[in-house]
Short mmCIF file of C-alpha atoms in Angstrom, two decimals:
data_model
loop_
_atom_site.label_atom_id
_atom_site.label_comp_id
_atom_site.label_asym_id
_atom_site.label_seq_id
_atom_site.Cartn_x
_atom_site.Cartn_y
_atom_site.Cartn_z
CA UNK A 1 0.00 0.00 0.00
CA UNK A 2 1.69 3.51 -0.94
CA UNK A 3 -0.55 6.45 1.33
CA UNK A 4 -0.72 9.42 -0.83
CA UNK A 5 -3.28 11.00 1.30
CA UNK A 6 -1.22 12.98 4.02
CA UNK A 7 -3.19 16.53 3.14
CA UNK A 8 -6.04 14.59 4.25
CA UNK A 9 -4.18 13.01 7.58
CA UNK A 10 -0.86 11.91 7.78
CA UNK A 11 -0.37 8.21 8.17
CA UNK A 12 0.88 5.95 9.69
CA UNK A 13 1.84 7.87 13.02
CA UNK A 14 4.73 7.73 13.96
CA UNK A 15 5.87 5.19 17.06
CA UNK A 16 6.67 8.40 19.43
CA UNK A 17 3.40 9.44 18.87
CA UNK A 18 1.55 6.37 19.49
CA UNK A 19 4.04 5.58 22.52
CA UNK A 20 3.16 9.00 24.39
CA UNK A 21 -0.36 8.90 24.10
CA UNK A 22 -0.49 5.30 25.18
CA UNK A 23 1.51 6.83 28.29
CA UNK A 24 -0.74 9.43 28.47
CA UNK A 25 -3.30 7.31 29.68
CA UNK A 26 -1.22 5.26 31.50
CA UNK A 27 0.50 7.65 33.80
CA UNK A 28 -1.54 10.94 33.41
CA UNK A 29 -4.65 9.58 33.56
CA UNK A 30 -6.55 12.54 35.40
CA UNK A 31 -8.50 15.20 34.53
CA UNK A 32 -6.58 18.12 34.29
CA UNK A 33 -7.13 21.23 36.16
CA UNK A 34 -10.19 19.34 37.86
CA UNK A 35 -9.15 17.58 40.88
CA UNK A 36 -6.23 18.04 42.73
CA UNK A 37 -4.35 14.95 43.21
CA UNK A 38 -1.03 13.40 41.16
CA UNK A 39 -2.98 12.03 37.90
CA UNK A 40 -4.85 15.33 37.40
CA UNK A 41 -1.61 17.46 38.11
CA UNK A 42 0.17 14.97 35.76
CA UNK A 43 -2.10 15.90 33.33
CA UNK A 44 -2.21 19.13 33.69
CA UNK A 45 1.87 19.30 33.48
CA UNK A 46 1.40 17.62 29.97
CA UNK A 47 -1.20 20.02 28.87
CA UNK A 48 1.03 22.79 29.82
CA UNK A 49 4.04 21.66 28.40
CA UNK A 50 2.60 21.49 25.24
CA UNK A 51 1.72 25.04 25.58
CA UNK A 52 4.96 25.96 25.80
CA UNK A 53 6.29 23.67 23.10
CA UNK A 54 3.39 25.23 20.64
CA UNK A 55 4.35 29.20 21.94
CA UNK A 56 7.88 28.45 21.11
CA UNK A 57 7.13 26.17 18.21
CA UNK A 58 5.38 29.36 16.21
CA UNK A 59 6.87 31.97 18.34
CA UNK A 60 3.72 33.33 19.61
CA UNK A 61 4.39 34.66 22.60
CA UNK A 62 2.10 33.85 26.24
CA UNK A 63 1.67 30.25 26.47
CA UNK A 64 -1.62 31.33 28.12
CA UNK A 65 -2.58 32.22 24.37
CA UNK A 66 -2.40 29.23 23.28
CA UNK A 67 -5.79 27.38 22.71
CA UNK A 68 -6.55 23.33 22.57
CA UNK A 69 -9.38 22.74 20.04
CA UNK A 70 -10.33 19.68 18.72
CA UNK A 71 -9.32 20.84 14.95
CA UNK A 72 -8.18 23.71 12.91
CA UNK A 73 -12.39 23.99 12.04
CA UNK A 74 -12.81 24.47 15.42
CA UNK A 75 -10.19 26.84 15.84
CA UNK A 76 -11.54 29.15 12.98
CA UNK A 77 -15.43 28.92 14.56
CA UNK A 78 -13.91 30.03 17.78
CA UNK A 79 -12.43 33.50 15.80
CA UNK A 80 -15.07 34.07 13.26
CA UNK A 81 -18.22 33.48 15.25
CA UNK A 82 -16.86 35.20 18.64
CA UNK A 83 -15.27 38.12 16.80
CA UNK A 84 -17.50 39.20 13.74
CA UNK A 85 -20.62 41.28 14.42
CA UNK A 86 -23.36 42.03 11.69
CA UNK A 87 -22.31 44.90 9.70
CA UNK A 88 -18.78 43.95 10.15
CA UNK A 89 -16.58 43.21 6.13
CA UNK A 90 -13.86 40.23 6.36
CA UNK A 91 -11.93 39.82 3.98
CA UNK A 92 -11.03 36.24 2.22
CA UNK A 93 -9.24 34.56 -0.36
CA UNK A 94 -11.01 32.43 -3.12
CA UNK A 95 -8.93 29.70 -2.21
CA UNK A 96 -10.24 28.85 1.30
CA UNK A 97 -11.36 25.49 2.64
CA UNK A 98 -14.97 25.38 4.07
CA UNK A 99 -13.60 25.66 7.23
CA UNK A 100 -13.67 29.55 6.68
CA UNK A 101 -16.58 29.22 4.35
CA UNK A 102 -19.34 28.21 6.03
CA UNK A 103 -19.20 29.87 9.14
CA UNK A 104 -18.74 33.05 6.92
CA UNK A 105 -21.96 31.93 4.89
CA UNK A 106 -24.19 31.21 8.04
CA UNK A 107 -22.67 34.52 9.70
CA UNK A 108 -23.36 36.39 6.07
CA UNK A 109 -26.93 35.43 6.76
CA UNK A 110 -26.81 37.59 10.02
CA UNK A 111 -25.54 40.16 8.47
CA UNK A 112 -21.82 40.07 7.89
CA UNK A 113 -20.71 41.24 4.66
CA UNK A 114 -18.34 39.04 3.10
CA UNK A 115 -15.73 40.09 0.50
CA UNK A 116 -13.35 37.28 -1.27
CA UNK A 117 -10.38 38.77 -3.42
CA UNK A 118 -10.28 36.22 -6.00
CA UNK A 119 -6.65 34.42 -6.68
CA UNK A 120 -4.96 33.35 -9.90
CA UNK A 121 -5.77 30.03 -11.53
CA UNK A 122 -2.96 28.48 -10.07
CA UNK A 123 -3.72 29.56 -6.56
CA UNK A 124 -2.02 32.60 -6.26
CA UNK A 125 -3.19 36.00 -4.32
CA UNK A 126 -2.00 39.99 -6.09
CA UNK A 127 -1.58 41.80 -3.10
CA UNK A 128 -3.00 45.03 -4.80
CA UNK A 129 -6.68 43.26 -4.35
CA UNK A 130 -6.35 42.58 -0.84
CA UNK A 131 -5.59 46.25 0.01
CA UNK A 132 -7.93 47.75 -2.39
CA UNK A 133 -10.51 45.19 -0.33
CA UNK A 134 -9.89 46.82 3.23
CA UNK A 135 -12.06 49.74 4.11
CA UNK A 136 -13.21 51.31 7.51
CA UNK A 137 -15.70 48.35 7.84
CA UNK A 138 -12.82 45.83 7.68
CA UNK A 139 -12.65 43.50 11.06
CA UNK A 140 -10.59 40.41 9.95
CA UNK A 141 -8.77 39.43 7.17
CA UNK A 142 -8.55 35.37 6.52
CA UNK A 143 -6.06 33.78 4.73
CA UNK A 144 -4.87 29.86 4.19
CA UNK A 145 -1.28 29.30 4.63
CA UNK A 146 -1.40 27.32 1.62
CA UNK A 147 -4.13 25.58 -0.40
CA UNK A 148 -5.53 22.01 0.31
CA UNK A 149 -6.38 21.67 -3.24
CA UNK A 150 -2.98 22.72 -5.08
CA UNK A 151 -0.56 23.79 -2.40
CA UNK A 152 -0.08 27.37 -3.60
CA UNK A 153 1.64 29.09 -0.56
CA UNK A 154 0.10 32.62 -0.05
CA UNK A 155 2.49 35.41 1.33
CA UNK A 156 1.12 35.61 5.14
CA UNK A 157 3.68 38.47 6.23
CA UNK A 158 2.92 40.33 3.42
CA UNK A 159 -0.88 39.88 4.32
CA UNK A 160 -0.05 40.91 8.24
CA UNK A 161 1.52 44.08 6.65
CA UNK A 162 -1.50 45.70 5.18
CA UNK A 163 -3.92 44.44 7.48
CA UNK A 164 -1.90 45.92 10.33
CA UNK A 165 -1.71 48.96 8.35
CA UNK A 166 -5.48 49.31 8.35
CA UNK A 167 -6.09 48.25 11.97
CA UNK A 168 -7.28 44.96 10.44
CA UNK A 169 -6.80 41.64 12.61
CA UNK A 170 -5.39 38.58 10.68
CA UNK A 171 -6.71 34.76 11.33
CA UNK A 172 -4.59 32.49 9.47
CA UNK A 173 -5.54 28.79 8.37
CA UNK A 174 -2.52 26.74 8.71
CA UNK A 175 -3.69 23.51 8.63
CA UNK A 176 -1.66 22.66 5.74
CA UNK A 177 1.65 23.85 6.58
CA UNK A 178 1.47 23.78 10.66
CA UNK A 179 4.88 21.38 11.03
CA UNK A 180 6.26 21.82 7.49
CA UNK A 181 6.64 25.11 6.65
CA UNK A 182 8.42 27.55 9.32
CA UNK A 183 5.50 29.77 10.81
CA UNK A 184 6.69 32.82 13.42
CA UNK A 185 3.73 34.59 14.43
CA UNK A 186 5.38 37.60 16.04
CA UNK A 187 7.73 38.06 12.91
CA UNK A 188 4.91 37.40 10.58
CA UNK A 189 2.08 39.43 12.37
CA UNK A 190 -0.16 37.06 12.80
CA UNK A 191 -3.43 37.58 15.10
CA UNK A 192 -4.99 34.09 14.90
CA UNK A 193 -2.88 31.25 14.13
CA UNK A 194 -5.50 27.93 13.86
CA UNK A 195 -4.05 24.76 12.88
CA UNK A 196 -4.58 20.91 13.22
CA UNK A 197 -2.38 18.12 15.09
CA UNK A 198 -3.18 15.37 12.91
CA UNK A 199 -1.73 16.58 9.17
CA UNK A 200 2.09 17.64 9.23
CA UNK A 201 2.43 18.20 12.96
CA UNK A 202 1.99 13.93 12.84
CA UNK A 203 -0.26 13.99 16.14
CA UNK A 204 -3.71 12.17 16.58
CA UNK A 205 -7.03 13.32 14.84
CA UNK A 206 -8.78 15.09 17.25
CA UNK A 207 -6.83 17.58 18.45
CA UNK A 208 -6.17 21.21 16.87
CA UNK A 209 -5.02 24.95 18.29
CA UNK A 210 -5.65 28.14 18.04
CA UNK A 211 -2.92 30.63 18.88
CA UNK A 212 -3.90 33.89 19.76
CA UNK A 213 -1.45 36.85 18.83
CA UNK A 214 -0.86 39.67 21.84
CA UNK A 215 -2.66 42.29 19.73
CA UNK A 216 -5.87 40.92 20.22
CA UNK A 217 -7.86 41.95 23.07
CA UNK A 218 -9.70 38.63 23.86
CA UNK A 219 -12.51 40.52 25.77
CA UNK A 220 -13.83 41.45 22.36
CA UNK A 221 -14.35 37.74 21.82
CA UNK A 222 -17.36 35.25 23.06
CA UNK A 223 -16.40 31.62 23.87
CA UNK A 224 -17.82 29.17 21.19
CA UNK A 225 -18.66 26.99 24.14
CA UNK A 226 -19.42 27.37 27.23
CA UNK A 227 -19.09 25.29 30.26
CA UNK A 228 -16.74 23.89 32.85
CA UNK A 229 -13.22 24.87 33.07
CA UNK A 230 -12.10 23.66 37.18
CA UNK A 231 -11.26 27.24 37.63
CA UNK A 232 -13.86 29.72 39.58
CA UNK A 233 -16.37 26.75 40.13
CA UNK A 234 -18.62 29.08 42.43
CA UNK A 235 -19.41 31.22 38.92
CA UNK A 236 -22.31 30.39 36.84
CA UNK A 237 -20.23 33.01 33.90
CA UNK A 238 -17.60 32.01 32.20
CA UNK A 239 -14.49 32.99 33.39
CA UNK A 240 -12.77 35.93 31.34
CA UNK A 241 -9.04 34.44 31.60
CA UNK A 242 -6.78 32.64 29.34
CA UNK A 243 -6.87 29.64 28.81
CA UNK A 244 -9.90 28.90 30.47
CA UNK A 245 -12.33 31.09 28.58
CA UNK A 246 -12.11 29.05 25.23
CA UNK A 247 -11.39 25.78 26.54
CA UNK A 248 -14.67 24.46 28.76
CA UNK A 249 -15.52 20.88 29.12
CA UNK A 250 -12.47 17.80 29.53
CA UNK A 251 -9.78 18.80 27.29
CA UNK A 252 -8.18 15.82 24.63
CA UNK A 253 -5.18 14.83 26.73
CA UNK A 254 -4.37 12.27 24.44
CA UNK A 255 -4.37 13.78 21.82
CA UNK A 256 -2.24 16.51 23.47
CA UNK A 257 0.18 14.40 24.55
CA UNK A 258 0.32 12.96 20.83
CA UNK A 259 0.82 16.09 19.43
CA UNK A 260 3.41 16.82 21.60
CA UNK A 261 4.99 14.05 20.44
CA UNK A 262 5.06 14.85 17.03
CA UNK A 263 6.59 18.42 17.53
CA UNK A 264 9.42 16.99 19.35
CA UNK A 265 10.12 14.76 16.40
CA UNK A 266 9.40 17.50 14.06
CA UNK A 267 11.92 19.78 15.98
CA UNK A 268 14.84 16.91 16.23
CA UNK A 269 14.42 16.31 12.50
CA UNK A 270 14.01 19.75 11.51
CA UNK A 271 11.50 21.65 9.55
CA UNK A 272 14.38 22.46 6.80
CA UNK A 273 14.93 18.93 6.38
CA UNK A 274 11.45 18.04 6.34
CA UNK A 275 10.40 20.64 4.01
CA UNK A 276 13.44 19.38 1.67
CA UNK A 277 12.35 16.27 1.29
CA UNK A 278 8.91 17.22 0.27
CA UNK A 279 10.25 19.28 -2.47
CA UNK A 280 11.87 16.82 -3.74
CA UNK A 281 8.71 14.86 -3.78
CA UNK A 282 6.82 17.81 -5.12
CA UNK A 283 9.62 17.96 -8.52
CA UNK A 284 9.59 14.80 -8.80
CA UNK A 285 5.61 13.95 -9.30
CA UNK A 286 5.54 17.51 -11.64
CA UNK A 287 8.12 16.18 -13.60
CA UNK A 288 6.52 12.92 -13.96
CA UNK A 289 2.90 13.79 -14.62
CA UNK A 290 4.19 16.78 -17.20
CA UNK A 291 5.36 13.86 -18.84
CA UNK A 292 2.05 12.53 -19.73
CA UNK A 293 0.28 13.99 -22.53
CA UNK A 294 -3.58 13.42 -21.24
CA UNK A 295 -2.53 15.09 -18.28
CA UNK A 296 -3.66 18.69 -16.48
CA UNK A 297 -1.70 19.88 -13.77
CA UNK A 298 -2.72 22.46 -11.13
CA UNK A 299 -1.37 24.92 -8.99
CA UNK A 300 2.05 26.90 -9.29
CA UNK A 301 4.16 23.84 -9.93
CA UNK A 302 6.99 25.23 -8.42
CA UNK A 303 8.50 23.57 -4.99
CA UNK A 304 9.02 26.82 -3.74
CA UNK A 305 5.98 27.94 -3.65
CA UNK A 306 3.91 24.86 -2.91
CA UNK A 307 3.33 22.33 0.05
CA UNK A 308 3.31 18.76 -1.17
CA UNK A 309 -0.01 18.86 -2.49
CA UNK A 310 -0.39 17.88 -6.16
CA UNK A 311 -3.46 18.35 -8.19
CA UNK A 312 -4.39 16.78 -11.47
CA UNK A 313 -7.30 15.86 -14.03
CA UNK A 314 -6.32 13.35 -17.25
CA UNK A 315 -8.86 13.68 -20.44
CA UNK A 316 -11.73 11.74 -20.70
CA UNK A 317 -11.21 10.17 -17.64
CA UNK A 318 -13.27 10.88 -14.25
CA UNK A 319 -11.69 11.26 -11.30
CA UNK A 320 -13.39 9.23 -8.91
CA UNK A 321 -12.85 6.44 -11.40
CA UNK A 322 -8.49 7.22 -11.82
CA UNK A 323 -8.88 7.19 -7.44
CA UNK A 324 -10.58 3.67 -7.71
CA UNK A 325 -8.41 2.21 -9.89
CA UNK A 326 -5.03 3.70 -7.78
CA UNK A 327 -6.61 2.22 -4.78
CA UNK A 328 -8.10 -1.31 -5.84
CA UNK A 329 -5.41 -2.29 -8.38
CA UNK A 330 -2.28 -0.23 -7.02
CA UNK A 331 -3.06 0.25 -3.57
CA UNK A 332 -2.52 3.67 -4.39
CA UNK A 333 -4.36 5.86 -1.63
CA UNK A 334 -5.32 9.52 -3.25
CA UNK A 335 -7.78 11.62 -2.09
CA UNK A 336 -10.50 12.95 -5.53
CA UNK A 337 -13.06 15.25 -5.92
CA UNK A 338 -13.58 18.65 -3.97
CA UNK A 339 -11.70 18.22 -1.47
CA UNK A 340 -14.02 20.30 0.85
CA UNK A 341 -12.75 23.57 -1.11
CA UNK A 342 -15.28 24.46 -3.42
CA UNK A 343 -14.16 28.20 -3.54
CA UNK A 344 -10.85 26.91 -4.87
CA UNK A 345 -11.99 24.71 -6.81
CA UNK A 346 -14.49 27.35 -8.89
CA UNK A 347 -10.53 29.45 -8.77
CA UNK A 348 -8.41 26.84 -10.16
CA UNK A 349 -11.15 25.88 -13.30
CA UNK A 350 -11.99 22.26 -11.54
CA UNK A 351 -15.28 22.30 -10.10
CA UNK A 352 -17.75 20.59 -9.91
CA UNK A 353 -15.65 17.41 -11.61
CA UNK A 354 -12.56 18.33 -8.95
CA UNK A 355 -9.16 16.78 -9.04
CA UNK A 356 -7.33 13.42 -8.01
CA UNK A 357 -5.24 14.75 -5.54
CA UNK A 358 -1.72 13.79 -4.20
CA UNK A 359 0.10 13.94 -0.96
CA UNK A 360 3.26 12.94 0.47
CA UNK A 361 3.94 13.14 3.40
CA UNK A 362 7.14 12.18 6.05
CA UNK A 363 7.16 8.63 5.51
CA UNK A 364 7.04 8.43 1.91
CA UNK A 365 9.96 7.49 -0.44
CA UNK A 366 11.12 8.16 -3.44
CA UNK A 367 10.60 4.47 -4.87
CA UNK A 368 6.95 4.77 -3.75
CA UNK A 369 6.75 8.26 -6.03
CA UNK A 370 8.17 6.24 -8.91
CA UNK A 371 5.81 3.47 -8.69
CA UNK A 372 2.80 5.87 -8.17
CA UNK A 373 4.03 7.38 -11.56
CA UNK A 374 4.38 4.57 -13.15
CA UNK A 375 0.46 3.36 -12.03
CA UNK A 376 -1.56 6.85 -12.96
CA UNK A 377 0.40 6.18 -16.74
CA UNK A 378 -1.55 2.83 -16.85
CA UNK A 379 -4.54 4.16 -15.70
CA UNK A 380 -5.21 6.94 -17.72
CA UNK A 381 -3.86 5.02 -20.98
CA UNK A 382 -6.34 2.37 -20.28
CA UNK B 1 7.17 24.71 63.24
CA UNK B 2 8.23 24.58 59.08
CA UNK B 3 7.03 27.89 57.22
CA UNK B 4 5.86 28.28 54.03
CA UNK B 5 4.25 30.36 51.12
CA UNK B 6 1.14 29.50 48.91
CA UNK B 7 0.53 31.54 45.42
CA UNK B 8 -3.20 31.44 44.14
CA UNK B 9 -3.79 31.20 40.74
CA UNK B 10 -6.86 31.32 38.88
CA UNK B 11 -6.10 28.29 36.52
CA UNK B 12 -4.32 25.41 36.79
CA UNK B 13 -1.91 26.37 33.68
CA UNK B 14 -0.39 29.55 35.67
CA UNK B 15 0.15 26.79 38.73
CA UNK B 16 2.22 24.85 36.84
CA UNK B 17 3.91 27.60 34.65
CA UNK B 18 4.69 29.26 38.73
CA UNK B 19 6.19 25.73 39.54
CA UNK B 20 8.17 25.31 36.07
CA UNK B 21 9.41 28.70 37.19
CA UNK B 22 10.21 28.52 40.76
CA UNK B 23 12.00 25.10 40.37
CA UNK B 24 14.63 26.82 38.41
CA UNK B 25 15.18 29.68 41.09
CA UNK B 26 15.81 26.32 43.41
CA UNK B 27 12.37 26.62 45.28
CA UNK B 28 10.67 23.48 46.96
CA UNK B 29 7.46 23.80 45.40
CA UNK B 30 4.36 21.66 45.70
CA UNK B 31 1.10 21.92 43.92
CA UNK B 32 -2.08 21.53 45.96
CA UNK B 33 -5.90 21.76 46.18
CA UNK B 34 -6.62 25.17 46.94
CA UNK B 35 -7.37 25.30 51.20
CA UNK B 36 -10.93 26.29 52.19
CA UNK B 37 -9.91 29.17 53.98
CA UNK B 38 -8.50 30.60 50.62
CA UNK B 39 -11.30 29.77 48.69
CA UNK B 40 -13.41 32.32 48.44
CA UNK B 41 -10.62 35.07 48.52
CA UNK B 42 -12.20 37.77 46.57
CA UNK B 43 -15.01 36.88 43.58
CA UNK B 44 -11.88 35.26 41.83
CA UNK B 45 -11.52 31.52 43.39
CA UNK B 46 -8.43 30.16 42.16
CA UNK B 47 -8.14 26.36 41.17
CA UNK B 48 -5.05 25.48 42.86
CA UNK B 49 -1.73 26.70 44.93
CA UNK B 50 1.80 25.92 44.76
CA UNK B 51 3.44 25.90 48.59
CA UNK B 52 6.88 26.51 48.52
CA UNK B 53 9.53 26.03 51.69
CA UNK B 54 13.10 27.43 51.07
#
């Protein structure tokens, strides 16, 4: 079997991972911040630790701002339905993942107004749109760190800049490059950092973050939920301090303690050398599907500016049937379709049909990418 | 009779982040439940203490 679905989730996990939340269990088996004996303070030592990994990790700051969610989604519903008021503009790119779409579309139903600067065909944002998009109505600008459907990296600092300029806040999706690409939120100027444990940061499904940048004044911003938090018990409010205020009910210490397992390996490999080995991957799959002459390829194709996502269609060929075929006579695991990205989709010239959609990940090799070529030729001469 | 300190905190993340940081100044420190007495110090009851003893 050759998994060429790690945009999706990465897989397998990695032994460290597996190992530390099996310990999690084991040995830091309380609830944390509930009770006040050793498995709950255990727990609660993990929970923070990971804090501190994830404020140093992006270089975010307080490791107070740092929120456990159970995905990047949730992380994004957290900022865009405690933040936006009717009447309010935010600003998006026509490349974003429903994630950011519809919340937007229930909130534009309330009376948000919703503006989205549409990008190139291969993914790509001109800057001059996104400023000439900003007015005095502007509240948050939303950008993905790179697409789910192509890879196309979009220039976050560059973003920061003008929404700073205009007293804009920035919420950034990074569920896509989280763990591969370098992310430094105080350098950049990011506001809102959401991203997901379980796609290049190698943790569990399950668990997710969302940073929160010192600029923002989190008074401004209503807790999705609501609900216990083992601090102030004797309030029936919700408490206004960080964490607390965003993180009611039992938080996922297993999948915390996962995740925390997968930044440590990320940081003893090292982001550059992860990164360069997805390139790699990246030139060689462009090089081998520009090969083929019934072939379309999307996005920038350019390592550079891509994650290891890569997008294709072949003439007169579906897609769902080229997926089929990769899985049940290859064992060839791609994801096809929409990829939950309509918006892009509509940008890049691919929907409704969609794409069949590649992704390496850490685990892969460079034999596997060979033999993957080597199958879609088959299959779309067939 | 041994003396000691307690710090109130409002969540259990400062507690530990107080004990991460008083263990490297080469404090004894020691998480606990929060005592009754303390409990209902102000509108703000905190979730747990860290006792220290030099």
């Amino acid at each position: 079997m050759i998994y060429l679905d790690n945009a999706a989730t990465s897989w397998p996990k990695l032994p460290e991972v597996l190992k530390a939340m099996v310990d999690a269990l084991e040995r830091a088996g309380g609830n944390p911040g509930r009770s006040g004996h050793r498995l709950s303070i255990k727990a609660a030592r993990v929970m923070y630790d990971t804090r501190e990994d994830l404020a140093r990790f992006f270089n975010s700051g307080d490791p107070m701002r740092v929120i456990f969610t159970s995905s990047a989604t949730h992380s994004i519903n957290i900022v865009l339905k405690g933040l936006l008021k009717p009447g309010d503009r935010v600003i998006v790119s026509s490349m974003e993942h429903n994630a950011v779409m519809r919340p937007l579309r229930g909130l534009e139903e309330r009376g948000l107004i919703v503006d989205v600067v549409p990008c190139a065909s291969d993914g790509s944002i001109d800057l001059n749109d996104i400023t000439g998009a900003v007015d005095s109505t502007t509240r948050l600008l939303v950008i993905v760190h790179a697409s789910n459907v192509v890879g196309t990296i979009l220039p976050v600092a560059e973003v920061a800049s003008i929404a700073h300029k205009a007293g804009v806040l920035l919420l950034v999706d990074a569920a896509q490059t989280a763990g591969v690409l370098p992310i430094d939120m105080k350098a950049f100027g990011i506001d809102f950092l959401a991203f997901t444990g379980h796609k290049c940061m190698q943790g569990p499904p399950g668990i997710g973050g969302l940073i929160i940048g010192d600029r923002v004044d989190t008074s401004q911003i209503e807790p999705l939920v609501q609900g216990g938090t083992g601090s102030q018990s004797e309030l029936e409010e919700q408490p206004e301090h960080l964490p607390d205020k965003f993180e009611s009910g039992t938080p996922n210490i297993v999948g915390i303690a996962g995740l925390r397992a997968g930044i440590n390996w990320i940081m003893d490999r090292g982001i550059e050398t992860i990164r360069a080995q997805e390139k790699k991957f990246i030139n060689a799959l462009i090089d081998g599907l520009s090969d083929m002459s019934d072939i379309k390829l999307y996005g920038a194709h350019d390592p550079e500016r891509a994650v290891a996502i890569v997008s294709f269609t072949a003439m007169g060929k579906h897609v769902s049937e080229i997926g089929l075929k990769l899985d049940e006579d290859y064992g060839i695991l791609t994801r096809v379709g929409l990829h939950c990205a309509p918006a892009a989709h509509k940008t890049i010239g691919t929907f409704p049909e969609g794409t069949v959609r590649l992704a390496p990940g850490i685990l892969t090799t460079s034999d596997e990418i060979k033999k993957v070529l080597r199958a879609i030729k088959k299959v779309i001469s067939s | 009779m041994k003396e000691y300190g307690v710090i109130l905190f409002f969540t259990t993340s400062s507690a530990i982040r107080a004990e991460k940081l008083l263990a490297k100044e080469g404090y004894t420190i020691k998480l606990i439940p929060t005592p009754r007495q303390f409990s209902s110090v102000e509108a703000n009851r905190p979730v747990s203490v860290a006792e220290m003893r030099q």
